[in-house]
Coordinates of C-alpha atoms in Angstrom, one line a residue:
X1 CA 4.9 -54.4 107.9
X2 CA 2.4 -54.9 105.0
X3 CA -0.9 -56.4 104.2
X4 CA -2.1 -57.5 100.7
X5 CA -5.6 -56.2 100.2
X6 CA -6.8 -59.2 98.1
X7 CA -10.4 -58.3 97.4
X8 CA -9.6 -55.8 94.6
X9 CA -11.1 -56.5 91.1
X10 CA -9.3 -56.5 87.8
X11 CA -5.5 -56.2 87.5
X12 CA -5.1 -53.9 90.5
X13 CA -2.8 -55.1 93.3
X14 CA -3.4 -53.2 96.5
X15 CA -0.9 -53.2 99.4
X16 CA -1.2 -51.4 102.8
X17 CA 2.2 -50.6 104.2
X18 CA 2.4 -49.6 107.8
X19 CA 6.1 -49.5 108.6
X20 CA 9.5 -50.0 107.1
X21 CA 9.8 -52.7 104.5
X22 CA 12.5 -55.2 105.3
X23 CA 14.2 -57.6 102.8
X24 CA 12.0 -60.5 103.8
X25 CA 8.8 -58.5 103.3
X26 CA 10.2 -57.1 100.0
X27 CA 10.5 -60.7 98.9
X28 CA 6.9 -61.5 100.0
X29 CA 5.5 -58.5 98.1
X30 CA 7.6 -59.5 95.1
X31 CA 6.0 -62.9 95.1
X32 CA 2.5 -61.3 95.2
X33 CA 3.4 -59.1 92.3
X34 CA 4.9 -62.0 90.3
X35 CA 1.7 -64.0 90.8
X36 CA -0.6 -61.2 89.7
X37 CA 1.7 -60.3 86.7
X38 CA 1.6 -63.9 85.6
X39 CA -2.2 -63.9 85.8
X40 CA -2.9 -60.4 84.3
X41 CA 0.2 -59.5 82.2
X42 CA 0.4 -55.9 83.3
X43 CA -0.8 -54.6 86.7
X44 CA -1.8 -51.4 88.4
X45 CA -0.4 -50.9 91.9
X46 CA -2.1 -49.2 94.8
X47 CA 0.0 -48.5 97.9
X48 CA -1.6 -47.2 101.0
X49 CA 1.1 -45.9 103.3
X50 CA 0.1 -45.8 107.0
X51 CA 2.4 -44.2 109.6
X52 CA 5.4 -44.9 107.5
X53 CA 8.5 -43.9 109.5
X54 CA 11.2 -44.5 107.0
X55 CA 9.5 -42.5 104.3
X56 CA 11.6 -39.5 105.5
X57 CA 13.9 -39.2 102.5
X58 CA 13.5 -39.8 98.8
X59 CA 16.3 -42.3 99.0
X60 CA 14.6 -44.3 101.8
X61 CA 11.4 -44.4 99.7
X62 CA 13.4 -45.7 96.7
X63 CA 15.0 -48.4 98.8
X64 CA 11.8 -49.5 100.4
X65 CA 9.8 -49.7 97.2
X66 CA 12.5 -51.6 95.3
X67 CA 9.9 -54.3 94.6
X68 CA 8.0 -51.8 92.4
X69 CA 11.2 -50.8 90.7
X70 CA 12.1 -54.4 89.9
X71 CA 8.7 -55.0 88.2
X72 CA 8.4 -51.5 86.6
X73 CA 8.0 -53.0 83.1
X74 CA 4.8 -54.7 84.2
X75 CA 3.3 -51.9 86.2
X76 CA 1.1 -49.6 84.2
X77 CA 0.4 -47.2 87.0
X78 CA 1.1 -46.8 90.7
X79 CA -1.0 -44.7 93.0
X80 CA 0.3 -44.0 96.5
X81 CA -2.1 -42.8 99.2
X82 CA -0.5 -41.2 102.2
X83 CA -0.7 -38.5 104.8
X84 CA 1.8 -35.9 103.9
X85 CA 1.4 -33.7 100.8
X86 CA 5.2 -33.0 100.6
X87 CA 5.7 -36.7 99.8
X88 CA 4.1 -36.1 96.4
X89 CA 7.4 -34.9 95.0
X90 CA 9.2 -38.0 96.2
X91 CA 6.6 -40.3 94.6
X92 CA 6.9 -38.4 91.3
X93 CA 10.7 -38.8 91.5
X94 CA 10.4 -42.5 92.3
X95 CA 8.1 -42.8 89.2
X96 CA 10.5 -40.9 87.1
X97 CA 13.6 -42.9 88.1
X98 CA 11.8 -46.2 88.5
X99 CA 10.2 -45.9 85.1
X100 CA 6.6 -46.1 86.5
X101 CA 3.7 -43.6 85.9
X102 CA 3.2 -42.7 89.6
X103 CA 0.9 -40.3 91.4
X104 CA 0.6 -39.4 95.1
X105 CA -2.8 -38.8 96.7
X106 CA -3.7 -37.6 100.2
X107 CA -5.9 -39.8 102.2
X108 CA -8.8 -37.4 101.7
X109 CA -8.5 -38.0 97.9
X110 CA -8.6 -41.8 98.0
X111 CA -11.5 -41.8 95.5
X112 CA -9.4 -39.7 93.1
X113 CA -6.6 -42.3 93.5
X114 CA -9.0 -45.1 92.5
X115 CA -10.3 -43.0 89.6
X116 CA -6.8 -42.2 88.3
X117 CA -5.6 -45.8 88.8
X118 CA -8.5 -47.2 86.7
X119 CA -8.4 -44.6 84.0
X120 CA -6.3 -44.6 80.8

């Protein structure tokens, strides 16, 4: 399940994910990204991961975030906010293999995520 957080200024697309992303939802998120990319050219992506059960392996993360991988050439940066520090490595690997500059932030560091996302 996901929710597009649409009140974000600039070229930032923010999405809250609170469960496994199914193919239909992946397509819906892809349409949101396409719309924002058409409007802004390049975007920055913020993913807020709430109680994400299938985020248990690096492979499941890569599969569930295929929408980001598909648009990697138009994503300048991707910040992921979550609740488990050990997921930082998986997000870094996703960024490496997906071709996206990606960083993981704990919920307590949400301000740092915003700062990193808007810098550079």
